[in-house]
């Protein structure tokens, strides 16, 4: 399975952006899809995750209420809608696929290439 992330860009404080992550093949129902991010000089951190078979979700506290993860099973695509963006949201965003319901990056065995989000102050 290959994951292709897209949708990043340069935005200003308070703007919105939607990231997409398209899978090259059908995602099986028990899969967990997640978004992580990595800012310069920092470790990769969890952002959000969802189970493919149903709409259960989990969010990092830093994005809760501002970001929304969703999926389109017909398109094999997971999205991350980001609203009210802040400079501290600046990072490379990665989508990932795993099996375990986990916030740990080590639990995910398929990763997209990353898409850069820059929030300008």
Tab-separated table of N, CA and C in Angstrom:
chain	number	residue	atom	x	y	z
A	1	UNK	N	0.843	-1.195	0.000
A	1	UNK	CA	0.000	0.000	0.000
A	1	UNK	C	0.878	1.244	0.000
A	2	UNK	N	0.577	2.142	-0.883
A	2	UNK	CA	1.266	3.438	-0.887
A	2	UNK	C	0.282	4.519	-0.493
A	3	UNK	N	0.780	5.459	0.295
A	3	UNK	CA	-0.033	6.579	0.735
A	3	UNK	C	0.539	7.860	0.152
A	4	UNK	N	-0.328	8.670	-0.423
A	4	UNK	CA	0.090	9.916	-1.063
A	4	UNK	C	-0.593	11.065	-0.361
A	5	UNK	N	0.202	11.838	0.372
A	5	UNK	CA	-0.333	12.997	1.085
A	5	UNK	C	-0.208	14.242	0.222
A	6	UNK	N	-1.190	15.112	0.341
A	6	UNK	CA	-1.181	16.352	-0.422
A	6	UNK	C	-2.006	17.406	0.302
A	7	UNK	N	-1.908	18.644	-0.195
A	7	UNK	CA	-2.738	19.703	0.336
A	7	UNK	C	-2.033	20.718	1.205
A	8	UNK	N	-0.766	20.501	1.480
A	8	UNK	CA	-0.037	21.454	2.297
A	8	UNK	C	0.204	22.752	1.559
A	9	UNK	N	0.669	23.740	2.305
A	9	UNK	CA	0.957	25.016	1.693
A	9	UNK	C	1.278	26.077	2.717
A	10	UNK	N	1.400	27.299	2.229
A	10	UNK	CA	1.689	28.448	3.085
A	10	UNK	C	0.383	29.207	3.340
A	11	UNK	N	0.037	29.338	4.607
A	11	UNK	CA	-1.186	30.042	4.976
A	11	UNK	C	-0.869	31.025	6.090
A	12	UNK	N	-1.863	31.856	6.413
A	12	UNK	CA	-1.690	32.819	7.481
A	12	UNK	C	-2.450	32.371	8.731
A	13	UNK	N	-2.133	32.987	9.830
A	13	UNK	CA	-2.786	32.666	11.099
A	13	UNK	C	-4.299	32.769	10.936
A	14	UNK	N	-4.986	31.748	11.426
A	14	UNK	CA	-6.437	31.728	11.369
A	14	UNK	C	-7.021	31.116	10.113
A	15	UNK	N	-6.188	30.861	9.136
A	15	UNK	CA	-6.659	30.249	7.888
A	15	UNK	C	-6.986	28.771	8.086
A	16	UNK	N	-7.576	28.205	7.045
A	16	UNK	CA	-7.909	26.783	7.036
A	16	UNK	C	-7.190	26.094	5.880
A	17	UNK	N	-7.015	24.791	6.052
A	17	UNK	CA	-6.361	23.988	5.034
A	17	UNK	C	-6.877	22.566	5.175
A	18	UNK	N	-7.030	21.873	4.066
A	18	UNK	CA	-7.427	20.482	4.129
A	18	UNK	C	-6.361	19.599	3.483
A	19	UNK	N	-5.858	18.681	4.246
A	19	UNK	CA	-4.898	17.713	3.749
A	19	UNK	C	-5.624	16.450	3.307
A	20	UNK	N	-5.084	15.822	2.294
A	20	UNK	CA	-5.631	14.560	1.802
A	20	UNK	C	-4.555	13.489	1.820
A	21	UNK	N	-4.981	12.275	2.000
A	21	UNK	CA	-4.062	11.132	1.961
A	21	UNK	C	-4.767	10.029	1.200
A	22	UNK	N	-4.306	9.791	-0.005
A	22	UNK	CA	-4.923	8.791	-0.871
A	22	UNK	C	-4.121	7.496	-0.835
A	23	UNK	N	-4.816	6.405	-0.651
A	23	UNK	CA	-4.169	5.092	-0.647
A	23	UNK	C	-4.222	4.487	-2.041
A	24	UNK	N	-3.153	3.776	-2.385
A	24	UNK	CA	-3.051	3.211	-3.732
A	24	UNK	C	-3.931	1.990	-3.927
A	25	UNK	N	-4.387	1.397	-2.818
A	25	UNK	CA	-5.263	0.246	-2.915
A	25	UNK	C	-6.294	0.302	-1.793
A	26	UNK	N	-7.250	-0.606	-1.870
A	26	UNK	CA	-8.339	-0.591	-0.905
A	26	UNK	C	-7.802	-0.766	0.516
A	27	UNK	N	-8.315	0.035	1.412
A	27	UNK	CA	-7.941	-0.042	2.821
A	27	UNK	C	-8.904	-0.998	3.523
A	28	UNK	N	-8.358	-2.007	4.181
A	28	UNK	CA	-9.233	-2.984	4.825
A	28	UNK	C	-9.898	-2.393	6.055
A	29	UNK	N	-11.025	-2.947	6.412
A	29	UNK	CA	-11.918	-2.321	7.377
A	29	UNK	C	-11.311	-2.169	8.770
A	30	UNK	N	-10.395	-3.040	9.146
A	30	UNK	CA	-9.839	-2.979	10.499
A	30	UNK	C	-8.671	-1.997	10.610
A	31	UNK	N	-8.325	-1.345	9.522
A	31	UNK	CA	-7.182	-0.432	9.539
A	31	UNK	C	-7.477	0.818	10.356
A	32	UNK	N	-6.410	1.380	10.875
A	32	UNK	CA	-6.458	2.668	11.554
A	32	UNK	C	-5.635	3.646	10.726
A	33	UNK	N	-6.208	4.781	10.438
A	33	UNK	CA	-5.514	5.813	9.674
A	33	UNK	C	-5.234	6.993	10.588
A	34	UNK	N	-4.033	7.526	10.470
A	34	UNK	CA	-3.626	8.593	11.382
A	34	UNK	C	-2.853	9.680	10.662
A	35	UNK	N	-2.825	10.825	11.304
A	35	UNK	CA	-1.971	11.919	10.883
A	35	UNK	C	-0.984	12.211	12.006
A	36	UNK	N	0.256	12.390	11.608
A	36	UNK	CA	1.300	12.836	12.505
A	36	UNK	C	1.924	14.080	11.895
A	37	UNK	N	2.705	14.781	12.685
A	37	UNK	CA	3.426	15.932	12.152
A	37	UNK	C	4.787	16.035	12.811
A	38	UNK	N	5.682	16.676	12.077
A	38	UNK	CA	7.025	16.882	12.605
A	38	UNK	C	7.488	18.280	12.252
A	39	UNK	N	7.706	19.068	13.287
A	39	UNK	CA	8.219	20.420	13.119
A	39	UNK	C	9.738	20.374	13.106
A	40	UNK	N	10.383	21.378	12.525
A	40	UNK	CA	11.846	21.403	12.474
A	40	UNK	C	12.467	21.278	13.864
A	41	UNK	N	13.384	20.344	14.003
A	41	UNK	CA	14.078	20.168	15.262
A	41	UNK	C	13.295	19.463	16.342
A	42	UNK	N	12.131	18.948	15.988
A	42	UNK	CA	11.283	18.287	16.982
A	42	UNK	C	10.955	16.867	16.527
A	43	UNK	N	10.537	16.073	17.471
A	43	UNK	CA	10.155	14.708	17.153
A	43	UNK	C	8.778	14.680	16.495
A	44	UNK	N	8.548	13.605	15.767
A	44	UNK	CA	7.242	13.418	15.154
A	44	UNK	C	6.199	13.250	16.249
A	45	UNK	N	5.061	13.911	16.079
A	45	UNK	CA	4.022	13.832	17.092
A	45	UNK	C	2.680	13.477	16.484
A	46	UNK	N	1.879	12.841	17.309
A	46	UNK	CA	0.539	12.440	16.913
A	46	UNK	C	-0.361	13.651	16.751
A	47	UNK	N	-1.233	13.584	15.738
A	47	UNK	CA	-2.204	14.650	15.512
A	47	UNK	C	-3.635	14.122	15.648
A	48	UNK	N	-3.969	13.095	14.856
A	48	UNK	CA	-5.335	12.575	14.863
A	48	UNK	C	-5.343	11.183	14.275
A	49	UNK	N	-6.377	10.423	14.629
A	49	UNK	CA	-6.521	9.108	14.027
A	49	UNK	C	-7.993	8.729	13.940
A	50	UNK	N	-8.271	7.807	13.044
A	50	UNK	CA	-9.628	7.314	12.859
A	50	UNK	C	-9.580	5.850	12.427
A	51	UNK	N	-10.609	5.128	12.790
A	51	UNK	CA	-10.697	3.748	12.330
A	51	UNK	C	-11.422	3.734	10.993
A	52	UNK	N	-10.935	2.934	10.077
A	52	UNK	CA	-11.476	2.960	8.729
A	52	UNK	C	-12.916	2.478	8.678
A	53	UNK	N	-13.252	1.510	9.504
A	53	UNK	CA	-14.572	0.892	9.414
A	53	UNK	C	-15.681	1.720	10.045
A	54	UNK	N	-15.325	2.634	10.918
A	54	UNK	CA	-16.348	3.487	11.524
A	54	UNK	C	-15.700	4.809	11.883
A	55	UNK	N	-16.529	5.735	12.233
A	55	UNK	CA	-16.070	7.109	12.336
A	55	UNK	C	-15.520	7.480	13.699
A	56	UNK	N	-15.005	6.522	14.455
A	56	UNK	CA	-14.394	6.867	15.734
A	56	UNK	C	-13.099	7.634	15.493
A	57	UNK	N	-12.830	8.611	16.345
A	57	UNK	CA	-11.679	9.480	16.154
A	57	UNK	C	-10.986	9.765	17.483
A	58	UNK	N	-9.765	10.231	17.375
A	58	UNK	CA	-8.998	10.661	18.530
A	58	UNK	C	-8.098	11.799	18.082
A	59	UNK	N	-7.903	12.775	18.960
A	59	UNK	CA	-7.117	13.953	18.607
A	59	UNK	C	-6.133	14.300	19.709
A	60	UNK	N	-5.017	14.855	19.275
A	60	UNK	CA	-4.104	15.446	20.240
A	60	UNK	C	-4.772	16.672	20.861
A	61	UNK	N	-4.471	16.935	22.095
A	61	UNK	CA	-5.083	18.078	22.776
A	61	UNK	C	-4.803	19.385	22.055
A	62	UNK	N	-3.637	19.476	21.439
A	62	UNK	CA	-3.226	20.723	20.799
A	62	UNK	C	-4.065	21.068	19.568
A	63	UNK	N	-4.774	20.088	19.016
A	63	UNK	CA	-5.557	20.345	17.805
A	63	UNK	C	-7.041	20.103	18.013
A	64	UNK	N	-7.414	19.580	19.164
A	64	UNK	CA	-8.806	19.246	19.414
A	64	UNK	C	-9.674	20.500	19.293
A	65	UNK	N	-10.764	20.374	18.562
A	65	UNK	CA	-11.655	21.501	18.339
A	65	UNK	C	-11.298	22.333	17.124
A	66	UNK	N	-10.106	22.137	16.592
A	66	UNK	CA	-9.686	22.893	15.410
A	66	UNK	C	-9.503	21.982	14.191
A	67	UNK	N	-9.038	20.770	14.412
A	67	UNK	CA	-8.788	19.825	13.324
A	67	UNK	C	-9.852	18.740	13.331
A	68	UNK	N	-10.159	18.250	12.133
A	68	UNK	CA	-11.113	17.156	11.989
A	68	UNK	C	-10.569	16.128	11.017
A	69	UNK	N	-10.499	14.892	11.456
A	69	UNK	CA	-10.078	13.802	10.578
A	69	UNK	C	-11.340	13.109	10.053
A	70	UNK	N	-11.309	12.775	8.794
A	70	UNK	CA	-12.446	12.083	8.185
A	70	UNK	C	-11.927	11.164	7.096
A	71	UNK	N	-12.816	10.295	6.611
A	71	UNK	CA	-12.375	9.410	5.536
A	71	UNK	C	-13.494	9.211	4.549
A	72	UNK	N	-13.093	8.970	3.315
A	72	UNK	CA	-14.021	8.644	2.237
A	72	UNK	C	-13.658	7.240	1.774
A	73	UNK	N	-14.451	6.280	2.185
A	73	UNK	CA	-14.099	4.895	1.893
A	73	UNK	C	-14.183	4.590	0.404
A	74	UNK	N	-15.033	5.288	-0.309
A	74	UNK	CA	-15.161	5.050	-1.754
A	74	UNK	C	-13.916	5.508	-2.501
A	75	UNK	N	-13.254	6.516	-1.958
A	75	UNK	CA	-12.061	7.074	-2.605
A	75	UNK	C	-10.767	6.586	-1.960
A	76	UNK	N	-10.877	5.740	-0.943
A	76	UNK	CA	-9.673	5.278	-0.217
A	76	UNK	C	-8.825	6.456	0.243
A	77	UNK	N	-9.473	7.462	0.752
A	77	UNK	CA	-8.789	8.701	1.113
A	77	UNK	C	-9.182	9.132	2.522
A	78	UNK	N	-8.192	9.586	3.256
A	78	UNK	CA	-8.430	10.168	4.571
A	78	UNK	C	-8.041	11.638	4.506
A	79	UNK	N	-8.774	12.459	5.237
A	79	UNK	CA	-8.580	13.900	5.202
A	79	UNK	C	-8.252	14.433	6.588
A	80	UNK	N	-7.620	15.587	6.581
A	80	UNK	CA	-7.418	16.323	7.820
A	80	UNK	C	-7.799	17.772	7.543
A	81	UNK	N	-8.953	18.157	8.033
A	81	UNK	CA	-9.400	19.541	7.918
A	81	UNK	C	-8.815	20.327	9.081
A	82	UNK	N	-8.065	21.366	8.760
A	82	UNK	CA	-7.382	22.151	9.777
A	82	UNK	C	-7.922	23.581	9.744
A	83	UNK	N	-8.517	23.985	10.829
A	83	UNK	CA	-9.064	25.333	10.942
A	83	UNK	C	-8.320	26.120	12.012
A	84	UNK	N	-8.481	27.417	11.962
A	84	UNK	CA	-7.870	28.305	12.965
A	84	UNK	C	-6.386	27.985	13.154
A	85	UNK	N	-5.677	27.913	12.062
A	85	UNK	CA	-4.278	27.513	12.108
A	85	UNK	C	-3.425	28.523	12.859
A	86	UNK	N	-2.426	27.977	13.557
A	86	UNK	CA	-1.515	28.774	14.363
A	86	UNK	C	-0.090	28.535	13.888
A	87	UNK	N	0.820	29.440	14.200
A	87	UNK	CA	2.228	29.226	13.801
A	87	UNK	C	2.781	27.903	14.328
A	88	UNK	N	2.362	27.497	15.498
A	88	UNK	CA	2.860	26.241	16.065
A	88	UNK	C	2.329	24.999	15.341
A	89	UNK	N	1.427	25.180	14.396
A	89	UNK	CA	0.980	24.073	13.561
A	89	UNK	C	1.919	23.834	12.378
A	90	UNK	N	2.878	24.715	12.198
A	90	UNK	CA	3.840	24.568	11.110
A	90	UNK	C	4.638	23.278	11.278
A	91	UNK	N	4.595	22.435	10.258
A	91	UNK	CA	5.252	21.132	10.324
A	91	UNK	C	5.068	20.415	8.993
A	92	UNK	N	5.793	19.333	8.844
A	92	UNK	CA	5.503	18.381	7.782
A	92	UNK	C	4.485	17.397	8.340
A	93	UNK	N	3.407	17.235	7.627
A	93	UNK	CA	2.325	16.351	8.065
A	93	UNK	C	2.388	15.040	7.294
A	94	UNK	N	2.312	13.957	8.046
A	94	UNK	CA	2.384	12.621	7.480
A	94	UNK	C	1.107	11.851	7.771
A	95	UNK	N	0.630	11.122	6.773
A	95	UNK	CA	-0.447	10.185	7.046
A	95	UNK	C	0.172	8.793	7.199
A	96	UNK	N	-0.534	7.970	7.916
A	96	UNK	CA	-0.004	6.643	8.207
A	96	UNK	C	-1.134	5.654	8.370
A	97	UNK	N	-0.814	4.398	8.110
A	97	UNK	CA	-1.791	3.326	8.277
A	97	UNK	C	-1.255	2.262	9.206
A	98	UNK	N	-2.110	1.853	10.112
A	98	UNK	CA	-1.729	0.790	11.024
A	98	UNK	C	-2.921	-0.097	11.334
A	99	UNK	N	-2.757	-0.878	12.407
A	99	UNK	CA	-3.821	-1.775	12.841
A	99	UNK	C	-4.266	-1.452	14.258
A	100	UNK	N	-3.316	-1.080	15.078
A	100	UNK	CA	-3.620	-0.795	16.476
A	100	UNK	C	-4.156	0.616	16.639
A	101	UNK	N	-5.100	0.765	17.519
A	101	UNK	CA	-5.639	2.089	17.892
A	101	UNK	C	-4.598	2.717	18.817
A	102	UNK	N	-3.731	3.520	18.233
A	102	UNK	CA	-2.577	3.995	18.993
A	102	UNK	C	-2.133	5.373	18.541
A	103	UNK	N	-1.596	6.120	19.488
A	103	UNK	CA	-1.007	7.418	19.186
A	103	UNK	C	0.504	7.301	18.957
A	104	UNK	N	1.028	6.096	19.026
A	104	UNK	CA	2.467	5.888	18.879
A	104	UNK	C	2.828	5.643	17.423
A	105	UNK	N	3.759	6.403	16.895
A	105	UNK	CA	4.131	6.270	15.492
A	105	UNK	C	4.687	4.891	15.164
A	106	UNK	N	5.289	4.237	16.145
A	106	UNK	CA	5.876	2.914	15.908
A	106	UNK	C	4.825	1.860	15.568
A	107	UNK	N	3.564	2.136	15.867
A	107	UNK	CA	2.498	1.171	15.588
A	107	UNK	C	2.034	1.227	14.140
A	108	UNK	N	2.553	2.181	13.372
A	108	UNK	CA	2.092	2.368	11.993
A	108	UNK	C	3.179	1.893	11.022
A	109	UNK	N	2.774	1.068	10.081
A	109	UNK	CA	3.771	0.464	9.203
A	109	UNK	C	3.743	0.991	7.778
A	110	UNK	N	2.775	1.813	7.445
A	110	UNK	CA	2.750	2.445	6.125
A	110	UNK	C	2.649	3.951	6.318
A	111	UNK	N	3.496	4.665	5.579
A	111	UNK	CA	3.568	6.111	5.739
A	111	UNK	C	3.536	6.808	4.387
A	112	UNK	N	2.878	7.957	4.355
A	112	UNK	CA	2.955	8.813	3.197
A	112	UNK	C	4.242	9.615	3.229
A	113	UNK	N	4.486	10.370	2.189
A	113	UNK	CA	5.760	11.072	2.049
A	113	UNK	C	5.800	12.396	2.801
A	114	UNK	N	4.665	12.858	3.275
A	114	UNK	CA	4.640	14.114	4.018
A	114	UNK	C	4.291	15.297	3.136
A	115	UNK	N	3.583	16.236	3.730
A	115	UNK	CA	3.238	17.472	3.035
A	115	UNK	C	3.448	18.625	4.011
A	116	UNK	N	4.096	19.671	3.540
A	116	UNK	CA	4.526	20.767	4.411
A	116	UNK	C	3.405	21.788	4.590
A	117	UNK	N	3.139	22.105	5.836
A	117	UNK	CA	2.208	23.171	6.184
A	117	UNK	C	2.989	24.256	6.906
A	118	UNK	N	2.906	25.460	6.393
A	118	UNK	CA	3.585	26.595	7.009
A	118	UNK	C	2.551	27.658	7.335
A	119	UNK	N	2.482	28.009	8.594
A	119	UNK	CA	1.541	29.040	9.038
A	119	UNK	C	2.349	30.276	9.360
A	120	UNK	N	2.132	31.299	8.567
A	120	UNK	CA	2.913	32.521	8.694
A	120	UNK	C	2.285	33.469	9.703
A	121	UNK	N	3.165	34.052	10.512
A	121	UNK	CA	2.686	35.046	11.469
A	121	UNK	C	2.896	36.453	10.928
